[in-house]
Each structure stands twice: as structure tokens, then as C-alpha cells.
Amino acid sequence: MQKAFSQEQSVYGNQTAVNVLYGTLGFQPGEFFFPLTLNFERTVYDVDFVKFNIRAGFGFWIDWTEKGIDIPVSGQVVFFKKSLHPEIGIGAKYIYDFGNNMTGLSHLLNIACRYQKTDGDFMFKIGIEKDTYVFYPFFSAGYAF
């Protein structure tokens, strides 16, 4: 008699990692602006060719005259089950500016290309992110588990 364990395999035969811990470094070309964020992302829904992830992070940023912290929270849609995945995200970011002692809430949009094998531990992505104040390219690297 053959047994089937559907909770252990995806439709494509490989169990995908549901958690990812990664760092993100951004920069703004032509300006001195560098955000650095540590993120945790979790898959909350996985269907045939798309995954829905939630992301929360904590980070610092610095520019010519100011510095501060930011806390991004977003939903990510990751397409396809191959090693390269296009993804889009939408969410919000809490920002605190130390120099001006100001806080704010900003929208957050991103588009990226993610490299993550279904059976691998390494994740890398490169993309573009936009919030209310800046538009910048970024790259991320981390561990999937």
C-alpha cells in the first residue's frame, strides 16, 4: 500500500521554505542615501504558480544631513516555482528622523527579481523600492528555512 503525504510536498514535488531572514541594502544614485534593513518574510498562502508572503523589518537610513530608523511592513506576491521569481510588493513604512525629531507613515511599493531554489537555503534579490520620500534600487541576501 502506498501512502501520500500532501503536507510534505508541493504540487511540483519539492517542499519550499516558508520563512526567509534577509538583509537589504539600498542606495540612491546621485545622492548620498543608504537604507539598511533586516527583514523577516513568511509565506502565508501558496497556490499553483504564486505565493503570498508577508514581510516585516527594522532598519536604519542615512543621507547627507539626516539619519533615522524605518520599520517596513508589506505583502509580497512571488510568481512561479522556478529558481528565478519576479515579485511585487505593497505596504507601509514607519519612519523616524533623528535630526528633525519627526515621525511619519509612508506607503511602500517594490518590484524585484528573486533567486531562490525550492530546495535551497540561499535567497538573493535585486529590485527597486519606492516610498513617499525616495525611489531607490536595492539588493537583498539571506537564508530561507
mmCIF file of N, CA and C in Angstrom:
data_model
loop_
_atom_site.group_PDB
_atom_site.id
_atom_site.type_symbol
_atom_site.label_atom_id
_atom_site.label_comp_id
_atom_site.label_asym_id
_atom_site.label_seq_id
_atom_site.Cartn_x
_atom_site.Cartn_y
_atom_site.Cartn_z
ATOM 1 N N MET A 1 0.837 -1.166 0.000
ATOM 2 C CA MET A 1 0.000 0.000 0.000
ATOM 3 C C MET A 1 0.893 1.244 0.000
ATOM 4 N N GLN A 2 0.564 2.205 -0.837
ATOM 5 C CA GLN A 2 1.337 3.428 -0.960
ATOM 6 C C GLN A 2 0.686 4.544 -0.166
ATOM 7 N N LYS A 3 1.497 5.330 0.540
ATOM 8 C CA LYS A 3 0.985 6.433 1.335
ATOM 9 C C LYS A 3 1.320 7.748 0.661
ATOM 10 N N ALA A 4 0.447 8.706 0.813
ATOM 11 C CA ALA A 4 0.676 10.047 0.278
ATOM 12 C C ALA A 4 0.715 11.034 1.436
ATOM 13 N N PHE A 5 1.722 11.886 1.436
ATOM 14 C CA PHE A 5 1.877 12.894 2.472
ATOM 15 C C PHE A 5 1.821 14.260 1.812
ATOM 16 N N SER A 6 0.641 14.763 1.594
ATOM 17 C CA SER A 6 0.478 16.015 0.856
ATOM 18 C C SER A 6 1.035 17.212 1.607
ATOM 19 N N GLN A 7 1.067 17.187 2.920
ATOM 20 C CA GLN A 7 1.593 18.325 3.665
ATOM 21 C C GLN A 7 3.104 18.442 3.552
ATOM 22 N N GLU A 8 3.792 17.424 3.038
ATOM 23 C CA GLU A 8 5.242 17.450 2.948
ATOM 24 C C GLU A 8 5.753 17.868 1.584
ATOM 25 N N GLN A 9 4.916 17.916 0.563
ATOM 26 C CA GLN A 9 5.392 18.255 -0.764
ATOM 27 C C GLN A 9 4.446 19.246 -1.415
ATOM 28 N N SER A 10 5.026 20.086 -2.256
ATOM 29 C CA SER A 10 4.207 21.000 -3.034
ATOM 30 C C SER A 10 3.714 20.273 -4.270
ATOM 31 N N VAL A 11 2.966 20.957 -5.106
ATOM 32 C CA VAL A 11 2.453 20.385 -6.343
ATOM 33 C C VAL A 11 3.591 19.920 -7.238
ATOM 34 N N TYR A 12 4.739 20.610 -7.155
ATOM 35 C CA TYR A 12 5.873 20.298 -8.018
ATOM 36 C C TYR A 12 6.856 19.320 -7.394
ATOM 37 N N GLY A 13 6.546 18.751 -6.242
ATOM 38 C CA GLY A 13 7.361 17.704 -5.657
ATOM 39 C C GLY A 13 8.413 18.164 -4.671
ATOM 40 N N ASN A 14 8.577 19.438 -4.452
ATOM 41 C CA ASN A 14 9.581 19.937 -3.526
ATOM 42 C C ASN A 14 8.919 20.775 -2.445
ATOM 43 N N GLN A 15 9.379 20.598 -1.239
ATOM 44 C CA GLN A 15 8.894 21.427 -0.142
ATOM 45 C C GLN A 15 9.622 22.764 -0.209
ATOM 46 N N THR A 16 8.898 23.839 -0.299
ATOM 47 C CA THR A 16 9.536 25.145 -0.353
ATOM 48 C C THR A 16 9.679 25.706 1.055
ATOM 49 N N ALA A 17 10.723 26.498 1.239
ATOM 50 C CA ALA A 17 10.948 27.146 2.528
ATOM 51 C C ALA A 17 9.870 28.209 2.736
ATOM 52 N N VAL A 18 9.309 28.271 3.918
ATOM 53 C CA VAL A 18 8.235 29.226 4.186
ATOM 54 C C VAL A 18 8.722 30.473 4.907
ATOM 55 N N ASN A 19 9.929 30.464 5.453
ATOM 56 C CA ASN A 19 10.485 31.616 6.152
ATOM 57 C C ASN A 19 11.783 32.050 5.478
ATOM 58 N N VAL A 20 12.006 33.355 5.444
ATOM 59 C CA VAL A 20 13.262 33.892 4.919
ATOM 60 C C VAL A 20 13.698 35.033 5.828
ATOM 61 N N LEU A 21 14.952 35.003 6.237
ATOM 62 C CA LEU A 21 15.555 36.084 7.008
ATOM 63 C C LEU A 21 16.641 36.685 6.128
ATOM 64 N N TYR A 22 16.537 37.993 5.831
ATOM 65 C CA TYR A 22 17.484 38.588 4.903
ATOM 66 C C TYR A 22 17.749 40.061 5.209
ATOM 67 N N GLY A 23 18.898 40.505 4.756
ATOM 68 C CA GLY A 23 19.272 41.902 4.872
ATOM 69 C C GLY A 23 19.096 42.598 3.542
ATOM 70 N N THR A 24 18.739 43.874 3.584
ATOM 71 C CA THR A 24 18.543 44.673 2.384
ATOM 72 C C THR A 24 19.383 45.939 2.476
ATOM 73 N N LEU A 25 20.111 46.222 1.405
ATOM 74 C CA LEU A 25 20.886 47.447 1.309
ATOM 75 C C LEU A 25 20.419 48.194 0.072
ATOM 76 N N GLY A 26 20.046 49.449 0.255
ATOM 77 C CA GLY A 26 19.612 50.282 -0.856
ATOM 78 C C GLY A 26 20.559 51.448 -1.047
ATOM 79 N N PHE A 27 20.427 52.121 -2.157
ATOM 80 C CA PHE A 27 21.218 53.323 -2.426
ATOM 81 C C PHE A 27 20.462 54.162 -3.449
ATOM 82 N N GLN A 28 20.687 55.439 -3.416
ATOM 83 C CA GLN A 28 20.040 56.327 -4.370
ATOM 84 C C GLN A 28 21.112 56.910 -5.279
ATOM 85 N N PRO A 29 21.108 56.555 -6.559
ATOM 86 C CA PRO A 29 22.127 57.056 -7.482
ATOM 87 C C PRO A 29 22.126 58.589 -7.525
ATOM 88 N N GLY A 30 23.307 59.175 -7.448
ATOM 89 C CA GLY A 30 23.437 60.625 -7.494
ATOM 90 C C GLY A 30 23.220 61.319 -6.166
ATOM 91 N N GLU A 31 22.805 60.600 -5.166
ATOM 92 C CA GLU A 31 22.571 61.165 -3.835
ATOM 93 C C GLU A 31 23.299 60.308 -2.804
ATOM 94 N N PHE A 32 23.459 60.848 -1.628
ATOM 95 C CA PHE A 32 24.020 60.085 -0.528
ATOM 96 C C PHE A 32 22.849 59.641 0.344
ATOM 97 N N PHE A 33 22.264 58.489 0.009
ATOM 98 C CA PHE A 33 21.140 57.931 0.763
ATOM 99 C C PHE A 33 21.314 56.427 0.797
ATOM 100 N N PHE A 34 21.425 55.862 2.012
ATOM 101 C CA PHE A 34 21.634 54.435 2.167
ATOM 102 C C PHE A 34 20.709 53.874 3.247
ATOM 103 N N PRO A 35 19.691 53.110 2.878
ATOM 104 C CA PRO A 35 18.913 52.377 3.876
ATOM 105 C C PRO A 35 19.476 50.963 4.045
ATOM 106 N N LEU A 36 19.496 50.476 5.265
ATOM 107 C CA LEU A 36 19.943 49.123 5.586
ATOM 108 C C LEU A 36 18.898 48.507 6.505
ATOM 109 N N THR A 37 18.290 47.392 6.084
ATOM 110 C CA THR A 37 17.169 46.802 6.808
ATOM 111 C C THR A 37 17.362 45.305 6.990
ATOM 112 N N LEU A 38 16.986 44.784 8.159
ATOM 113 C CA LEU A 38 16.909 43.349 8.416
ATOM 114 C C LEU A 38 15.438 42.964 8.331
ATOM 115 N N ASN A 39 15.114 41.970 7.487
ATOM 116 C CA ASN A 39 13.727 41.600 7.204
ATOM 117 C C ASN A 39 13.447 40.142 7.544
ATOM 118 N N PHE A 40 12.204 39.888 7.934
ATOM 119 C CA PHE A 40 11.695 38.528 8.090
ATOM 120 C C PHE A 40 10.482 38.412 7.177
ATOM 121 N N GLU A 41 10.483 37.388 6.331
ATOM 122 C CA GLU A 41 9.384 37.182 5.389
ATOM 123 C C GLU A 41 8.845 35.767 5.556
ATOM 124 N N ARG A 42 7.525 35.632 5.524
ATOM 125 C CA ARG A 42 6.884 34.326 5.700
ATOM 126 C C ARG A 42 5.827 34.124 4.624
ATOM 127 N N THR A 43 5.818 32.922 4.058
ATOM 128 C CA THR A 43 4.787 32.567 3.090
ATOM 129 C C THR A 43 3.503 32.241 3.848
ATOM 130 N N VAL A 44 2.418 32.931 3.512
ATOM 131 C CA VAL A 44 1.149 32.699 4.182
ATOM 132 C C VAL A 44 0.153 31.959 3.290
ATOM 133 N N TYR A 45 0.381 31.983 1.985
ATOM 134 C CA TYR A 45 -0.525 31.296 1.067
ATOM 135 C C TYR A 45 0.257 30.897 -0.171
ATOM 136 N N ASP A 46 0.161 29.632 -0.576
ATOM 137 C CA ASP A 46 0.916 29.102 -1.704
ATOM 138 C C ASP A 46 -0.048 28.345 -2.612
ATOM 139 N N VAL A 47 -0.228 28.839 -3.833
ATOM 140 C CA VAL A 47 -1.082 28.165 -4.819
ATOM 141 C C VAL A 47 -0.223 27.783 -6.019
ATOM 142 N N ASP A 48 -0.856 27.337 -7.090
ATOM 143 C CA ASP A 48 -0.146 26.750 -8.224
ATOM 144 C C ASP A 48 1.108 27.505 -8.663
ATOM 145 N N PHE A 49 0.998 28.744 -9.049
ATOM 146 C CA PHE A 49 2.158 29.452 -9.579
ATOM 147 C C PHE A 49 2.457 30.763 -8.861
ATOM 148 N N VAL A 50 1.851 30.978 -7.715
ATOM 149 C CA VAL A 50 2.060 32.224 -6.996
ATOM 150 C C VAL A 50 2.079 31.971 -5.491
ATOM 151 N N LYS A 51 2.926 32.730 -4.790
ATOM 152 C CA LYS A 51 2.971 32.679 -3.331
ATOM 153 C C LYS A 51 2.682 34.078 -2.795
ATOM 154 N N PHE A 52 1.992 34.136 -1.673
ATOM 155 C CA PHE A 52 1.729 35.400 -0.994
ATOM 156 C C PHE A 52 2.523 35.398 0.311
ATOM 157 N N ASN A 53 3.399 36.377 0.441
ATOM 158 C CA ASN A 53 4.266 36.485 1.607
ATOM 159 C C ASN A 53 3.966 37.768 2.372
ATOM 160 N N ILE A 54 4.243 37.744 3.667
ATOM 161 C CA ILE A 54 4.213 38.972 4.457
ATOM 162 C C ILE A 54 5.632 39.236 4.935
ATOM 163 N N ARG A 55 5.968 40.518 5.022
ATOM 164 C CA ARG A 55 7.326 40.910 5.390
ATOM 165 C C ARG A 55 7.265 41.969 6.476
ATOM 166 N N ALA A 56 8.143 41.853 7.445
ATOM 167 C CA ALA A 56 8.325 42.880 8.471
ATOM 168 C C ALA A 56 9.828 43.071 8.647
ATOM 169 N N GLY A 57 10.224 44.312 8.884
ATOM 170 C CA GLY A 57 11.645 44.588 9.013
ATOM 171 C C GLY A 57 11.928 45.716 9.985
ATOM 172 N N PHE A 58 13.199 45.916 10.227
ATOM 173 C CA PHE A 58 13.662 47.015 11.062
ATOM 174 C C PHE A 58 14.993 47.467 10.495
ATOM 175 N N GLY A 59 15.156 48.784 10.311
ATOM 176 C CA GLY A 59 16.397 49.234 9.719
ATOM 177 C C GLY A 59 16.751 50.670 10.018
ATOM 178 N N PHE A 60 17.894 51.064 9.491
ATOM 179 C CA PHE A 60 18.429 52.408 9.640
ATOM 180 C C PHE A 60 18.632 53.011 8.263
ATOM 181 N N TRP A 61 18.617 54.325 8.184
ATOM 182 C CA TRP A 61 18.937 55.011 6.944
ATOM 183 C C TRP A 61 19.755 56.255 7.271
ATOM 184 N N ILE A 62 20.527 56.686 6.286
ATOM 185 C CA ILE A 62 21.365 57.872 6.442
ATOM 186 C C ILE A 62 21.410 58.598 5.101
ATOM 187 N N ASP A 63 21.385 59.925 5.135
ATOM 188 C CA ASP A 63 21.614 60.723 3.940
ATOM 189 C C ASP A 63 22.567 61.860 4.301
ATOM 190 N N TRP A 64 22.689 62.887 3.474
ATOM 191 C CA TRP A 64 23.668 63.960 3.686
ATOM 192 C C TRP A 64 23.525 64.618 5.051
ATOM 193 N N THR A 65 22.322 64.932 5.447
ATOM 194 C CA THR A 65 22.135 65.734 6.657
ATOM 195 C C THR A 65 21.323 65.047 7.749
ATOM 196 N N GLU A 66 20.716 63.927 7.455
ATOM 197 C CA GLU A 66 19.804 63.306 8.404
ATOM 198 C C GLU A 66 20.087 61.814 8.527
ATOM 199 N N LYS A 67 19.532 61.239 9.560
ATOM 200 C CA LYS A 67 19.568 59.791 9.743
ATOM 201 C C LYS A 67 18.357 59.405 10.570
ATOM 202 N N GLY A 68 18.004 58.133 10.507
ATOM 203 C CA GLY A 68 16.832 57.692 11.253
ATOM 204 C C GLY A 68 16.624 56.199 11.157
ATOM 205 N N ILE A 69 15.446 55.769 11.594
ATOM 206 C CA ILE A 69 15.066 54.358 11.530
ATOM 207 C C ILE A 69 13.814 54.226 10.676
ATOM 208 N N ASP A 70 13.624 53.038 10.158
ATOM 209 C CA ASP A 70 12.370 52.740 9.467
ATOM 210 C C ASP A 70 11.951 51.310 9.771
ATOM 211 N N ILE A 71 10.643 51.100 9.756
ATOM 212 C CA ILE A 71 10.059 49.789 10.033
ATOM 213 C C ILE A 71 9.083 49.472 8.901
ATOM 214 N N PRO A 72 9.515 48.685 7.903
ATOM 215 C CA PRO A 72 8.627 48.332 6.797
ATOM 216 C C PRO A 72 7.755 47.116 7.119
ATOM 217 N N VAL A 73 6.528 47.160 6.655
ATOM 218 C CA VAL A 73 5.600 46.026 6.715
ATOM 219 C C VAL A 73 4.919 45.970 5.352
ATOM 220 N N SER A 74 4.986 44.810 4.689
ATOM 221 C CA SER A 74 4.408 44.728 3.349
ATOM 222 C C SER A 74 3.931 43.322 3.031
ATOM 223 N N GLY A 75 3.142 43.252 1.998
ATOM 224 C CA GLY A 75 2.723 41.990 1.408
ATOM 225 C C GLY A 75 3.454 41.815 0.094
ATOM 226 N N GLN A 76 3.988 40.643 -0.151
ATOM 227 C CA GLN A 76 4.745 40.357 -1.365
ATOM 228 C C GLN A 76 4.016 39.267 -2.151
ATOM 229 N N VAL A 77 3.955 39.423 -3.459
ATOM 230 C CA VAL A 77 3.427 38.394 -4.342
ATOM 231 C C VAL A 77 4.599 37.875 -5.167
ATOM 232 N N VAL A 78 4.913 36.585 -5.010
ATOM 233 C CA VAL A 78 6.051 35.960 -5.685
ATOM 234 C C VAL A 78 5.483 34.988 -6.719
ATOM 235 N N PHE A 79 5.905 35.145 -7.972
ATOM 236 C CA PHE A 79 5.366 34.354 -9.071
ATOM 237 C C PHE A 79 6.280 33.193 -9.448
ATOM 238 N N PHE A 80 5.680 32.098 -9.898
ATOM 239 C CA PHE A 80 6.335 30.919 -10.463
ATOM 240 C C PHE A 80 7.086 30.081 -9.433
ATOM 241 N N LYS A 81 7.442 28.862 -9.821
ATOM 242 C CA LYS A 81 8.084 27.903 -8.921
ATOM 243 C C LYS A 81 9.493 27.532 -9.385
ATOM 244 N N LYS A 82 10.091 28.318 -10.225
ATOM 245 C CA LYS A 82 11.459 28.072 -10.688
ATOM 246 C C LYS A 82 12.442 28.744 -9.734
ATOM 247 N N SER A 83 13.714 28.799 -10.113
ATOM 248 C CA SER A 83 14.725 29.446 -9.274
ATOM 249 C C SER A 83 14.624 30.967 -9.310
ATOM 250 N N LEU A 84 14.277 31.547 -10.465
ATOM 251 C CA LEU A 84 14.104 32.992 -10.585
ATOM 252 C C LEU A 84 12.626 33.338 -10.496
ATOM 253 N N HIS A 85 12.310 34.275 -9.612
ATOM 254 C CA HIS A 85 10.916 34.638 -9.372
ATOM 255 C C HIS A 85 10.745 36.151 -9.479
ATOM 256 N N PRO A 86 9.873 36.634 -10.353
ATOM 257 C CA PRO A 86 9.516 38.044 -10.252
ATOM 258 C C PRO A 86 8.605 38.232 -9.038
ATOM 259 N N GLU A 87 8.692 39.394 -8.401
ATOM 260 C CA GLU A 87 7.832 39.662 -7.255
ATOM 261 C C GLU A 87 7.461 41.141 -7.214
ATOM 262 N N ILE A 88 6.299 41.405 -6.636
ATOM 263 C CA ILE A 88 5.857 42.775 -6.406
ATOM 264 C C ILE A 88 5.364 42.864 -4.968
ATOM 265 N N GLY A 89 5.456 44.050 -4.400
ATOM 266 C CA GLY A 89 5.036 44.218 -3.012
ATOM 267 C C GLY A 89 4.404 45.575 -2.784
ATOM 268 N N ILE A 90 3.528 45.620 -1.798
ATOM 269 C CA ILE A 90 2.882 46.860 -1.402
ATOM 270 C C ILE A 90 2.718 46.823 0.113
ATOM 271 N N GLY A 91 2.896 47.987 0.727
ATOM 272 C CA GLY A 91 2.784 48.036 2.176
ATOM 273 C C GLY A 91 2.962 49.436 2.708
ATOM 274 N N ALA A 92 3.470 49.513 3.927
ATOM 275 C CA ALA A 92 3.681 50.795 4.595
ATOM 276 C C ALA A 92 5.004 50.752 5.344
ATOM 277 N N LYS A 93 5.502 51.937 5.643
ATOM 278 C CA LYS A 93 6.766 52.046 6.358
ATOM 279 C C LYS A 93 6.640 53.161 7.393
ATOM 280 N N TYR A 94 6.979 52.842 8.641
ATOM 281 C CA TYR A 94 7.061 53.844 9.697
ATOM 282 C C TYR A 94 8.466 54.421 9.668
ATOM 283 N N ILE A 95 8.579 55.734 9.670
ATOM 284 C CA ILE A 95 9.877 56.400 9.571
ATOM 285 C C ILE A 95 10.054 57.343 10.755
ATOM 286 N N TYR A 96 11.233 57.291 11.363
ATOM 287 C CA TYR A 96 11.593 58.251 12.409
ATOM 288 C C TYR A 96 12.882 58.947 11.995
ATOM 289 N N ASP A 97 12.871 60.271 11.955
ATOM 290 C CA ASP A 97 14.014 61.091 11.576
ATOM 291 C C ASP A 97 14.635 61.668 12.848
ATOM 292 N N PHE A 98 15.863 61.241 13.178
ATOM 293 C CA PHE A 98 16.521 61.714 14.403
ATOM 294 C C PHE A 98 16.817 63.211 14.363
ATOM 295 N N GLY A 99 17.283 63.710 13.218
ATOM 296 C CA GLY A 99 17.683 65.102 13.102
ATOM 297 C C GLY A 99 16.545 66.085 13.320
ATOM 298 N N ASN A 100 15.388 65.791 12.765
ATOM 299 C CA ASN A 100 14.233 66.686 12.885
ATOM 300 C C ASN A 100 13.255 66.247 13.962
ATOM 301 N N ASN A 101 13.550 65.136 14.628
ATOM 302 C CA ASN A 101 12.656 64.577 15.637
ATOM 303 C C ASN A 101 11.226 64.440 15.101
ATOM 304 N N MET A 102 11.128 63.880 13.877
ATOM 305 C CA MET A 102 9.840 63.722 13.209
ATOM 306 C C MET A 102 9.550 62.240 12.982
ATOM 307 N N THR A 103 8.276 61.897 13.007
ATOM 308 C CA THR A 103 7.839 60.557 12.646
ATOM 309 C C THR A 103 6.861 60.666 11.489
ATOM 310 N N GLY A 104 6.716 59.579 10.767
ATOM 311 C CA GLY A 104 5.776 59.580 9.662
ATOM 312 C C GLY A 104 5.468 58.180 9.199
ATOM 313 N N LEU A 105 4.395 58.071 8.469
ATOM 314 C CA LEU A 105 3.983 56.812 7.866
ATOM 315 C C LEU A 105 3.999 57.013 6.360
ATOM 316 N N SER A 106 4.625 56.098 5.673
ATOM 317 C CA SER A 106 4.813 56.215 4.239
ATOM 318 C C SER A 106 4.277 54.974 3.541
ATOM 319 N N HIS A 107 3.792 55.150 2.304
ATOM 320 C CA HIS A 107 3.448 53.965 1.509
ATOM 321 C C HIS A 107 4.745 53.309 1.051
ATOM 322 N N LEU A 108 4.659 52.081 0.613
ATOM 323 C CA LEU A 108 5.840 51.326 0.200
ATOM 324 C C LEU A 108 5.464 50.445 -0.985
ATOM 325 N N LEU A 109 6.173 50.601 -2.081
ATOM 326 C CA LEU A 109 5.973 49.795 -3.280
ATOM 327 C C LEU A 109 7.322 49.242 -3.710
ATOM 328 N N ASN A 110 7.340 47.994 -4.177
ATOM 329 C CA ASN A 110 8.594 47.462 -4.712
ATOM 330 C C ASN A 110 8.322 46.438 -5.802
ATOM 331 N N ILE A 111 9.320 46.286 -6.643
ATOM 332 C CA ILE A 111 9.315 45.261 -7.685
ATOM 333 C C ILE A 111 10.724 44.686 -7.718
ATOM 334 N N ALA A 112 10.822 43.373 -7.814
ATOM 335 C CA ALA A 112 12.142 42.746 -7.708
ATOM 336 C C ALA A 112 12.183 41.433 -8.480
ATOM 337 N N CYS A 113 13.396 40.949 -8.659
ATOM 338 C CA CYS A 113 13.633 39.617 -9.191
ATOM 339 C C CYS A 113 14.365 38.838 -8.105
ATOM 340 N N ARG A 114 13.793 37.725 -7.686
ATOM 341 C CA ARG A 114 14.312 36.929 -6.573
ATOM 342 C C ARG A 114 14.906 35.635 -7.109
ATOM 343 N N TYR A 115 16.072 35.276 -6.598
ATOM 344 C CA TYR A 115 16.672 33.979 -6.873
ATOM 345 C C TYR A 115 16.568 33.152 -5.600
ATOM 346 N N GLN A 116 15.781 32.093 -5.666
ATOM 347 C CA GLN A 116 15.626 31.188 -4.526
ATOM 348 C C GLN A 116 15.161 29.842 -5.053
ATOM 349 N N LYS A 117 15.996 28.832 -4.912
ATOM 350 C CA LYS A 117 15.611 27.492 -5.335
ATOM 351 C C LYS A 117 14.580 26.936 -4.360
ATOM 352 N N THR A 118 13.724 26.055 -4.846
ATOM 353 C CA THR A 118 12.701 25.477 -3.979
ATOM 354 C C THR A 118 13.301 24.603 -2.895
ATOM 355 N N ASP A 119 14.472 24.004 -3.166
ATOM 356 C CA ASP A 119 15.098 23.146 -2.158
ATOM 357 C C ASP A 119 16.351 23.776 -1.569
ATOM 358 N N GLY A 120 16.595 25.055 -1.844
ATOM 359 C CA GLY A 120 17.824 25.699 -1.387
ATOM 360 C C GLY A 120 17.614 26.589 -0.175
ATOM 361 N N ASP A 121 18.724 26.925 0.466
ATOM 362 C CA ASP A 121 18.688 27.765 1.650
ATOM 363 C C ASP A 121 18.991 29.229 1.347
ATOM 364 N N PHE A 122 19.649 29.503 0.231
ATOM 365 C CA PHE A 122 20.101 30.848 -0.095
ATOM 366 C C PHE A 122 19.031 31.617 -0.874
ATOM 367 N N MET A 123 18.857 32.888 -0.547
ATOM 368 C CA MET A 123 17.945 33.770 -1.278
ATOM 369 C C MET A 123 18.681 35.058 -1.602
ATOM 370 N N PHE A 124 18.527 35.527 -2.838
ATOM 371 C CA PHE A 124 19.105 36.786 -3.281
ATOM 372 C C PHE A 124 18.066 37.494 -4.128
ATOM 373 N N LYS A 125 17.934 38.803 -3.964
ATOM 374 C CA LYS A 125 17.035 39.541 -4.847
ATOM 375 C C LYS A 125 17.557 40.940 -5.099
ATOM 376 N N ILE A 126 17.169 41.457 -6.241
ATOM 377 C CA ILE A 126 17.545 42.805 -6.649
ATOM 378 C C ILE A 126 16.293 43.472 -7.192
ATOM 379 N N GLY A 127 16.111 44.747 -6.857
ATOM 380 C CA GLY A 127 14.895 45.402 -7.294
ATOM 381 C C GLY A 127 14.917 46.893 -7.074
ATOM 382 N N ILE A 128 13.728 47.475 -7.162
ATOM 383 C CA ILE A 128 13.520 48.911 -6.985
ATOM 384 C C ILE A 128 12.410 49.102 -5.973
ATOM 385 N N GLU A 129 12.625 50.013 -5.030
ATOM 386 C CA GLU A 129 11.633 50.294 -3.993
ATOM 387 C C GLU A 129 11.313 51.784 -3.986
ATOM 388 N N LYS A 130 10.067 52.107 -3.706
ATOM 389 C CA LYS A 130 9.635 53.492 -3.633
ATOM 390 C C LYS A 130 8.779 53.683 -2.396
ATOM 391 N N ASP A 131 9.106 54.712 -1.629
ATOM 392 C CA ASP A 131 8.214 55.132 -0.562
ATOM 393 C C ASP A 131 7.798 56.577 -0.848
ATOM 394 N N THR A 132 7.160 57.228 0.078
ATOM 395 C CA THR A 132 6.670 58.583 -0.154
ATOM 396 C C THR A 132 7.800 59.551 -0.472
ATOM 397 N N TYR A 133 8.979 59.321 0.087
ATOM 398 C CA TYR A 133 10.046 60.299 0.011
ATOM 399 C C TYR A 133 11.132 59.984 -1.010
ATOM 400 N N VAL A 134 11.460 58.733 -1.209
ATOM 401 C CA VAL A 134 12.568 58.373 -2.099
ATOM 402 C C VAL A 134 12.217 57.176 -2.979
ATOM 403 N N PHE A 135 12.986 57.041 -4.052
ATOM 404 C CA PHE A 135 12.873 55.964 -5.022
ATOM 405 C C PHE A 135 14.298 55.428 -5.195
ATOM 406 N N TYR A 136 14.548 54.144 -4.895
ATOM 407 C CA TYR A 136 15.926 53.662 -4.914
ATOM 408 C C TYR A 136 16.017 52.183 -5.268
ATOM 409 N N PRO A 137 17.125 51.793 -5.928
ATOM 410 C CA PRO A 137 17.389 50.372 -6.152
ATOM 411 C C PRO A 137 17.921 49.732 -4.869
ATOM 412 N N PHE A 138 17.747 48.421 -4.763
ATOM 413 C CA PHE A 138 18.222 47.697 -3.589
ATOM 414 C C PHE A 138 18.660 46.295 -3.979
ATOM 415 N N PHE A 139 19.431 45.684 -3.102
ATOM 416 C CA PHE A 139 19.699 44.265 -3.223
ATOM 417 C C PHE A 139 19.609 43.635 -1.851
ATOM 418 N N SER A 140 19.193 42.374 -1.835
ATOM 419 C CA SER A 140 18.982 41.639 -0.589
ATOM 420 C C SER A 140 19.632 40.276 -0.693
ATOM 421 N N ALA A 141 20.071 39.761 0.441
ATOM 422 C CA ALA A 141 20.606 38.410 0.522
ATOM 423 C C ALA A 141 20.242 37.826 1.873
ATOM 424 N N GLY A 142 19.926 36.530 1.905
ATOM 425 C CA GLY A 142 19.549 35.929 3.160
ATOM 426 C C GLY A 142 19.417 34.430 3.113
ATOM 427 N N TYR A 143 18.808 33.903 4.150
ATOM 428 C CA TYR A 143 18.685 32.470 4.394
ATOM 429 C C TYR A 143 17.209 32.076 4.460
ATOM 430 N N ALA A 144 16.844 31.058 3.685
ATOM 431 C CA ALA A 144 15.475 30.519 3.684
ATOM 432 C C ALA A 144 15.439 29.250 4.528
ATOM 433 N N PHE A 145 14.408 29.120 5.350
ATOM 434 C CA PHE A 145 14.267 27.927 6.194
ATOM 435 C C PHE A 145 12.813 27.559 6.367
#
